[in-house]
PDB file of C-alpha atoms in Angstrom:
ATOM      1  CA  UNK A   1      -5.778 -22.871 -20.050  1.00 38.00           C
ATOM      2  CA  UNK A   2      -2.662 -21.958 -22.013  1.00 39.00           C
ATOM      3  CA  UNK A   3      -0.616 -19.305 -20.014  1.00 45.00           C
ATOM      4  CA  UNK A   4      -0.452 -17.247 -23.224  1.00 48.00           C
ATOM      5  CA  UNK A   5      -4.463 -17.054 -23.022  1.00 60.00           C
ATOM      6  CA  UNK A   6      -4.915 -16.579 -19.259  1.00 79.00           C
ATOM      7  CA  UNK A   7      -5.956 -13.238 -17.956  1.00 93.00           C
ATOM      8  CA  UNK A   8      -3.292 -11.694 -15.816  1.00 97.00           C
ATOM      9  CA  UNK A   9      -3.153 -11.812 -12.221  1.00 98.00           C
ATOM     10  CA  UNK A  10      -3.674  -8.550 -10.736  1.00 98.00           C
ATOM     11  CA  UNK A  11      -1.261  -7.371  -8.041  1.00 98.00           C
ATOM     12  CA  UNK A  12      -2.666  -4.252  -6.093  1.00 98.00           C
ATOM     13  CA  UNK A  13      -0.862  -2.167  -3.712  1.00 98.00           C
ATOM     14  CA  UNK A  14      -3.211  -0.908  -0.754  1.00 98.00           C
ATOM     15  CA  UNK A  15      -2.363   2.342   0.681  1.00 96.00           C
ATOM     16  CA  UNK A  16      -2.724   5.071  -2.010  1.00 96.00           C
ATOM     17  CA  UNK A  17      -3.996   2.596  -4.604  1.00 98.00           C
ATOM     18  CA  UNK A  18      -7.293   1.208  -2.757  1.00 98.00           C
ATOM     19  CA  UNK A  19      -7.209   2.820   0.278  1.00 97.00           C
ATOM     20  CA  UNK A  20      -7.167   6.529   1.207  1.00 96.00           C
ATOM     21  CA  UNK A  21      -4.752   6.166   3.884  1.00 95.00           C
ATOM     22  CA  UNK A  22      -3.902   9.642   4.563  1.00 95.00           C
ATOM     23  CA  UNK A  23      -7.230   9.897   6.360  1.00 94.00           C
ATOM     24  CA  UNK A  24      -6.060   7.629   9.154  1.00 95.00           C
ATOM     25  CA  UNK A  25      -2.215   8.066   8.732  1.00 95.00           C
ATOM     26  CA  UNK A  26      -1.709  11.925   9.180  1.00 96.00           C
ATOM     27  CA  UNK A  27      -3.558  11.983  12.542  1.00 95.00           C
ATOM     28  CA  UNK A  28      -1.897   8.924  13.920  1.00 96.00           C
ATOM     29  CA  UNK A  29       1.473  10.160  12.984  1.00 96.00           C
ATOM     30  CA  UNK A  30       0.964  13.705  14.536  1.00 97.00           C
ATOM     31  CA  UNK A  31      -0.212  12.125  17.791  1.00 97.00           C
ATOM     32  CA  UNK A  32       2.835   9.978  17.897  1.00 97.00           C
ATOM     33  CA  UNK A  33       5.188  12.926  17.046  1.00 97.00           C
ATOM     34  CA  UNK A  34       3.490  14.793  19.911  1.00 97.00           C
ATOM     35  CA  UNK A  35       4.594  11.933  22.163  1.00 97.00           C
ATOM     36  CA  UNK A  36       8.087  12.185  20.738  1.00 97.00           C
ATOM     37  CA  UNK A  37       8.497  15.926  21.238  1.00 97.00           C
ATOM     38  CA  UNK A  38       6.939  15.896  24.657  1.00 97.00           C
ATOM     39  CA  UNK A  39       9.490  13.131  25.841  1.00 97.00           C
ATOM     40  CA  UNK A  40      12.375  14.973  23.996  1.00 96.00           C
ATOM     41  CA  UNK A  41      13.363  12.194  21.721  1.00 96.00           C
ATOM     42  CA  UNK A  42      13.253  14.560  18.798  1.00 95.00           C
ATOM     43  CA  UNK A  43      13.519  18.348  18.484  1.00 93.00           C
ATOM     44  CA  UNK A  44      10.156  19.705  17.223  1.00 94.00           C
ATOM     45  CA  UNK A  45       9.879  21.004  13.609  1.00 94.00           C
ATOM     46  CA  UNK A  46       7.174  21.673  11.190  1.00 95.00           C
ATOM     47  CA  UNK A  47       6.225  18.621   9.369  1.00 95.00           C
ATOM     48  CA  UNK A  48       3.945  19.245   6.341  1.00 96.00           C
ATOM     49  CA  UNK A  49       1.039  17.113   5.062  1.00 95.00           C
ATOM     50  CA  UNK A  50       3.043  16.475   1.647  1.00 92.00           C
ATOM     51  CA  UNK A  51       6.010  15.306   3.785  1.00 93.00           C
ATOM     52  CA  UNK A  52       3.918  12.847   5.835  1.00 95.00           C
ATOM     53  CA  UNK A  53       2.369  11.414   2.682  1.00 92.00           C
ATOM     54  CA  UNK A  54       5.701  10.700   1.220  1.00 90.00           C
ATOM     55  CA  UNK A  55       6.233   7.854   3.963  1.00 92.00           C
ATOM     56  CA  UNK A  56       3.029   6.108   2.729  1.00 89.00           C
ATOM     57  CA  UNK A  57       4.209   3.276   0.767  1.00 81.00           C
ATOM     58  CA  UNK A  58       7.215   2.730   2.774  1.00 85.00           C
ATOM     59  CA  UNK A  59       7.685  -0.262   5.467  1.00 82.00           C
ATOM     60  CA  UNK A  60       7.949   0.987   9.035  1.00 83.00           C
ATOM     61  CA  UNK A  61      11.693   0.401   9.156  1.00 85.00           C
ATOM     62  CA  UNK A  62      12.303   2.509   5.883  1.00 87.00           C
ATOM     63  CA  UNK A  63      10.132   5.280   7.049  1.00 91.00           C
ATOM     64  CA  UNK A  64      11.657   5.656  10.560  1.00 92.00           C
ATOM     65  CA  UNK A  65      15.095   5.449   8.935  1.00 91.00           C
ATOM     66  CA  UNK A  66      14.151   8.164   6.375  1.00 91.00           C
ATOM     67  CA  UNK A  67      12.577  10.358   9.007  1.00 94.00           C
ATOM     68  CA  UNK A  68      14.724  10.115  12.070  1.00 94.00           C
ATOM     69  CA  UNK A  69      17.685   7.869  11.445  1.00 94.00           C
ATOM     70  CA  UNK A  70      19.551   8.674  14.690  1.00 93.00           C
ATOM     71  CA  UNK A  71      16.779   7.609  16.897  1.00 95.00           C
ATOM     72  CA  UNK A  72      17.188   4.622  19.035  1.00 95.00           C
ATOM     73  CA  UNK A  73      15.712   1.690  17.516  1.00 94.00           C
ATOM     74  CA  UNK A  74      13.850   0.990  20.767  1.00 96.00           C
ATOM     75  CA  UNK A  75      12.047   4.342  20.435  1.00 96.00           C
ATOM     76  CA  UNK A  76      11.541   3.741  16.779  1.00 95.00           C
ATOM     77  CA  UNK A  77       9.704   0.496  17.482  1.00 93.00           C
ATOM     78  CA  UNK A  78       7.444   2.112  20.376  1.00 95.00           C
ATOM     79  CA  UNK A  79       6.759   4.920  17.952  1.00 95.00           C
ATOM     80  CA  UNK A  80       5.696   2.744  15.076  1.00 92.00           C
ATOM     81  CA  UNK A  81       3.472   0.721  17.401  1.00 93.00           C
ATOM     82  CA  UNK A  82       1.826   3.801  18.614  1.00 95.00           C
ATOM     83  CA  UNK A  83       1.277   4.848  15.001  1.00 94.00           C
ATOM     84  CA  UNK A  84       0.026   1.259  13.999  1.00 92.00           C
ATOM     85  CA  UNK A  85      -2.483   1.088  17.109  1.00 95.00           C
ATOM     86  CA  UNK A  86      -4.024   4.385  16.467  1.00 96.00           C
ATOM     87  CA  UNK A  87      -4.709   3.514  12.812  1.00 95.00           C
ATOM     88  CA  UNK A  88      -6.096  -0.047  13.875  1.00 95.00           C
ATOM     89  CA  UNK A  89      -8.381   2.026  16.281  1.00 96.00           C
ATOM     90  CA  UNK A  90      -9.609   4.092  13.237  1.00 96.00           C
ATOM     91  CA  UNK A  91     -10.308   1.145  11.164  1.00 96.00           C
ATOM     92  CA  UNK A  92     -12.374  -0.480  13.932  1.00 94.00           C
ATOM     93  CA  UNK A  93     -14.135   2.778  14.490  1.00 95.00           C
ATOM     94  CA  UNK A  94     -15.114   2.608  10.802  1.00 93.00           C
ATOM     95  CA  UNK A  95     -12.961   5.706   9.759  1.00 95.00           C
ATOM     96  CA  UNK A  96     -10.802   4.064   7.139  1.00 96.00           C
ATOM     97  CA  UNK A  97     -11.936   4.830   3.632  1.00 97.00           C
ATOM     98  CA  UNK A  98     -11.457   3.449   0.190  1.00 98.00           C
ATOM     99  CA  UNK A  99     -11.188   5.637  -2.918  1.00 98.00           C
ATOM    100  CA  UNK A 100     -14.524   6.472  -4.399  1.00 97.00           C
ATOM    101  CA  UNK A 101     -15.234   3.736  -7.140  1.00 98.00           C
ATOM    102  CA  UNK A 102     -12.871   1.214  -5.911  1.00 98.00           C
ATOM    103  CA  UNK A 103     -15.604  -1.495  -4.923  1.00 98.00           C
ATOM    104  CA  UNK A 104     -17.590  -0.965  -8.286  1.00 98.00           C
ATOM    105  CA  UNK A 105     -14.295  -1.518 -10.149  1.00 98.00           C
ATOM    106  CA  UNK A 106     -13.056  -4.489  -8.266  1.00 98.00           C
ATOM    107  CA  UNK A 107     -16.389  -6.039  -8.383  1.00 98.00           C
ATOM    108  CA  UNK A 108     -16.261  -5.459 -12.342  1.00 98.00           C
ATOM    109  CA  UNK A 109     -12.869  -7.116 -12.652  1.00 98.00           C
ATOM    110  CA  UNK A 110     -13.778 -10.001 -10.433  1.00 97.00           C
ATOM    111  CA  UNK A 111     -16.745 -10.763 -12.832  1.00 96.00           C
ATOM    112  CA  UNK A 112     -14.584 -10.598 -15.729  1.00 95.00           C
ATOM    113  CA  UNK A 113     -12.550 -13.372 -14.171  1.00 95.00           C
ATOM    114  CA  UNK A 114      -9.341 -11.807 -12.918  1.00 97.00           C
ATOM    115  CA  UNK A 115      -7.493 -13.106  -9.996  1.00 97.00           C
ATOM    116  CA  UNK A 116      -6.547 -10.406  -7.549  1.00 98.00           C
ATOM    117  CA  UNK A 117      -4.114 -10.236  -4.621  1.00 98.00           C
ATOM    118  CA  UNK A 118      -2.717  -7.512  -2.400  1.00 98.00           C
ATOM    119  CA  UNK A 119       1.018  -6.806  -1.825  1.00 98.00           C
ATOM    120  CA  UNK A 120       1.620  -4.114   0.742  1.00 96.00           C
ATOM    121  CA  UNK A 121       4.347  -2.729   2.972  1.00 93.00           C
ATOM    122  CA  UNK A 122       2.286  -3.095   5.947  1.00 92.00           C
ATOM    123  CA  UNK A 123       2.311  -5.156   9.279  1.00 91.00           C
ATOM    124  CA  UNK A 124       0.189  -8.298   9.833  1.00 94.00           C
ATOM    125  CA  UNK A 125      -2.234  -6.792  12.243  1.00 94.00           C
ATOM    126  CA  UNK A 126      -3.036  -4.063   9.748  1.00 95.00           C
ATOM    127  CA  UNK A 127      -3.523  -6.549   7.049  1.00 96.00           C
ATOM    128  CA  UNK A 128      -5.848  -8.573   9.134  1.00 97.00           C
ATOM    129  CA  UNK A 129      -7.956  -5.529  10.373  1.00 96.00           C
ATOM    130  CA  UNK A 130      -8.411  -4.135   6.810  1.00 97.00           C
ATOM    131  CA  UNK A 131      -9.227  -7.551   5.399  1.00 97.00           C
ATOM    132  CA  UNK A 132     -12.026  -7.937   7.978  1.00 96.00           C
ATOM    133  CA  UNK A 133     -13.310  -4.502   7.930  1.00 96.00           C
ATOM    134  CA  UNK A 134     -13.746  -4.391   4.300  1.00 97.00           C
ATOM    135  CA  UNK A 135     -14.623  -8.008   3.851  1.00 97.00           C
ATOM    136  CA  UNK A 136     -11.908  -8.206   1.111  1.00 98.00           C
ATOM    137  CA  UNK A 137     -12.375 -11.786   0.537  1.00 98.00           C
ATOM    138  CA  UNK A 138     -15.117 -10.694  -1.765  1.00 97.00           C
ATOM    139  CA  UNK A 139     -12.570  -9.536  -4.423  1.00 98.00           C
ATOM    140  CA  UNK A 140      -9.176 -10.744  -3.320  1.00 98.00           C
ATOM    141  CA  UNK A 141      -7.541 -14.246  -3.180  1.00 98.00           C
ATOM    142  CA  UNK A 142      -4.672 -13.064  -0.687  1.00 98.00           C
ATOM    143  CA  UNK A 143      -3.216 -10.221   1.050  1.00 98.00           C
ATOM    144  CA  UNK A 144       0.554 -10.228   1.283  1.00 98.00           C
ATOM    145  CA  UNK A 145       1.998  -8.088   4.083  1.00 96.00           C
ATOM    146  CA  UNK A 146       5.888  -7.278   4.202  1.00 94.00           C
ATOM    147  CA  UNK A 147       6.115  -8.253   7.934  1.00 92.00           C
ATOM    148  CA  UNK A 148       5.561 -11.853   7.107  1.00 96.00           C
ATOM    149  CA  UNK A 149       8.508 -11.830   4.769  1.00 95.00           C
ATOM    150  CA  UNK A 150      10.816  -9.835   7.396  1.00 92.00           C
ATOM    151  CA  UNK A 151       9.980  -6.377   5.944  1.00 90.00           C
ATOM    152  CA  UNK A 152      11.747  -7.774   2.475  1.00 92.00           C
ATOM    153  CA  UNK A 153      11.304  -5.298  -0.523  1.00 93.00           C
ATOM    154  CA  UNK A 154       8.219  -5.801  -2.837  1.00 96.00           C
ATOM    155  CA  UNK A 155      10.654  -7.004  -5.711  1.00 95.00           C
ATOM    156  CA  UNK A 156      11.486 -10.175  -3.421  1.00 96.00           C
ATOM    157  CA  UNK A 157       8.030 -10.829  -2.174  1.00 97.00           C
ATOM    158  CA  UNK A 158       6.615 -10.680  -5.716  1.00 97.00           C
ATOM    159  CA  UNK A 159       8.717 -13.525  -6.790  1.00 96.00           C
ATOM    160  CA  UNK A 160       7.119 -15.572  -3.916  1.00 95.00           C
ATOM    161  CA  UNK A 161       3.817 -14.548  -5.320  1.00 97.00           C
ATOM    162  CA  UNK A 162       4.600 -15.825  -8.730  1.00 95.00           C
ATOM    163  CA  UNK A 163       5.027 -19.310  -7.470  1.00 95.00           C
ATOM    164  CA  UNK A 164       1.552 -19.137  -6.385  1.00 96.00           C
ATOM    165  CA  UNK A 165       0.128 -17.353  -9.275  1.00 96.00           C
ATOM    166  CA  UNK A 166       2.163 -18.420 -12.368  1.00 94.00           C
ATOM    167  CA  UNK A 167       1.519 -16.852 -15.540  1.00 94.00           C
ATOM    168  CA  UNK A 168       1.158 -13.000 -16.749  1.00 96.00           C
ATOM    169  CA  UNK A 169       0.882 -10.272 -13.857  1.00 97.00           C
ATOM    170  CA  UNK A 170      -0.248  -6.674 -14.041  1.00 98.00           C
ATOM    171  CA  UNK A 171       1.010  -4.895 -11.031  1.00 98.00           C
ATOM    172  CA  UNK A 172      -0.993  -1.643  -9.825  1.00 98.00           C
ATOM    173  CA  UNK A 173       0.264   0.823  -7.416  1.00 98.00           C
ATOM    174  CA  UNK A 174       1.408   4.445  -6.605  1.00 97.00           C
ATOM    175  CA  UNK A 175       4.931   4.282  -5.441  1.00 95.00           C
ATOM    176  CA  UNK A 176       8.212   3.382  -6.911  1.00 95.00           C
ATOM    177  CA  UNK A 177       8.528   0.233  -4.794  1.00 95.00           C
ATOM    178  CA  UNK A 178       5.449  -1.041  -6.776  1.00 97.00           C
ATOM    179  CA  UNK A 179       7.083  -0.171 -10.046  1.00 97.00           C
ATOM    180  CA  UNK A 180      10.364  -1.938  -8.959  1.00 97.00           C
ATOM    181  CA  UNK A 181       8.252  -4.961  -8.054  1.00 97.00           C
ATOM    182  CA  UNK A 182       6.685  -5.018 -11.428  1.00 98.00           C
ATOM    183  CA  UNK A 183      10.022  -4.675 -13.313  1.00 97.00           C
ATOM    184  CA  UNK A 184      11.556  -7.195 -11.403  1.00 97.00           C
ATOM    185  CA  UNK A 185       9.351  -9.885 -12.785  1.00 96.00           C
ATOM    186  CA  UNK A 186       8.762  -8.185 -16.252  1.00 96.00           C
ATOM    187  CA  UNK A 187       5.432  -7.500 -15.496  1.00 97.00           C
ATOM    188  CA  UNK A 188       3.358  -4.526 -16.727  1.00 97.00           C
ATOM    189  CA  UNK A 189       2.607  -1.393 -14.393  1.00 98.00           C
ATOM    190  CA  UNK A 190      -0.100   0.675 -14.047  1.00 98.00           C
ATOM    191  CA  UNK A 191       0.938   3.996 -11.860  1.00 98.00           C
ATOM    192  CA  UNK A 192      -1.877   5.582  -9.783  1.00 98.00           C
ATOM    193  CA  UNK A 193      -1.380   9.237  -9.906  1.00 97.00           C
ATOM    194  CA  UNK A 194      -4.225   9.947  -7.449  1.00 97.00           C
ATOM    195  CA  UNK A 195      -2.048   8.219  -4.633  1.00 96.00           C
ATOM    196  CA  UNK A 196       1.098   9.360  -2.624  1.00 94.00           C
ATOM    197  CA  UNK A 197       3.866   8.927  -5.261  1.00 92.00           C
ATOM    198  CA  UNK A 198       5.398  11.528  -7.327  1.00 92.00           C
ATOM    199  CA  UNK A 199       5.381  12.259 -11.046  1.00 94.00           C
ATOM    200  CA  UNK A 200       8.940  11.202 -11.245  1.00 95.00           C
ATOM    201  CA  UNK A 201       8.585   8.038  -9.192  1.00 94.00           C
ATOM    202  CA  UNK A 202       5.923   6.735 -11.781  1.00 96.00           C
ATOM    203  CA  UNK A 203       7.543   8.095 -15.004  1.00 96.00           C
ATOM    204  CA  UNK A 204       8.343   4.548 -16.207  1.00 97.00           C
ATOM    205  CA  UNK A 205       4.785   3.243 -15.777  1.00 98.00           C
ATOM    206  CA  UNK A 206       3.061   1.274 -18.681  1.00 97.00           C
ATOM    207  CA  UNK A 207      -0.042   2.994 -18.129  1.00 98.00           C
ATOM    208  CA  UNK A 208      -1.149   6.000 -15.687  1.00 98.00           C
ATOM    209  CA  UNK A 209      -4.427   6.709 -14.164  1.00 98.00           C
ATOM    210  CA  UNK A 210      -5.885   9.616 -12.444  1.00 98.00           C
ATOM    211  CA  UNK A 211      -8.748   7.851 -10.696  1.00 98.00           C
ATOM    212  CA  UNK A 212      -9.380   4.414  -9.682  1.00 98.00           C
ATOM    213  CA  UNK A 213     -12.492   4.201 -12.060  1.00 97.00           C
ATOM    214  CA  UNK A 214      -9.910   4.453 -15.084  1.00 98.00           C
ATOM    215  CA  UNK A 215      -8.351   0.970 -14.089  1.00 98.00           C
ATOM    216  CA  UNK A 216     -10.557  -1.238 -16.348  1.00 97.00           C
ATOM    217  CA  UNK A 217      -9.333   0.607 -19.491  1.00 97.00           C
ATOM    218  CA  UNK A 218      -5.666   0.785 -18.375  1.00 98.00           C
ATOM    219  CA  UNK A 219      -5.777  -3.003 -17.848  1.00 97.00           C
ATOM    220  CA  UNK A 220      -7.267  -3.635 -21.370  1.00 96.00           C
ATOM    221  CA  UNK A 221      -4.449  -1.443 -22.736  1.00 96.00           C
ATOM    222  CA  UNK A 222      -1.764  -3.469 -20.994  1.00 95.00           C
ATOM    223  CA  UNK A 223      -3.350  -6.750 -22.172  1.00 91.00           C
ATOM    224  CA  UNK A 224      -3.410  -5.620 -25.915  1.00 84.00           C
ATOM    225  CA  UNK A 225       0.267  -4.817 -26.179  1.00 63.00           C
TER     226      UNK A 225
END
């Protein structure tokens, strides 16, 4: 098929785009934070849900550098693992949830012949647990995690994805890191307002959606331009 006639490959972010991650992340973070306070690694402060949600979409290194830049790296690593382990526990217990309508939308896209992959700022174990729990092979070709690329930014990893999936792409996500990834390869970007990014982060989106059920129409608009 001529590349100009090929359906674009859809590159999805995961947390805040498909996965309603705060249902797991906030509890995992607060348990870890209590441990940090109780062991006097940090001085206790009030941390709002809104602030916690801002860290979703960051890789672990960037999150801890933003939250506690002066914390010893050894403690950051332990804390990161505690959060990760707690989230994996929640997934294994069936507490992880996708946004309502996500499976229906993904099935419709698959039936229309789109190839779909995930690109997430997550760790390998998190990727593998979600892939198995949600049987993601029903829709997705691959799940790219940033740990496998030494926590490189998405604009670098997406260039590797291009090598496997040449041709047009549309990137779908809720954070500025997703937008930067799209723009780095001149791909269209659909910003997900229902996720964890700010209005300012998504201002340069080609299309904006307020619910995942609006995605099919947004993709059609992107491909018509």
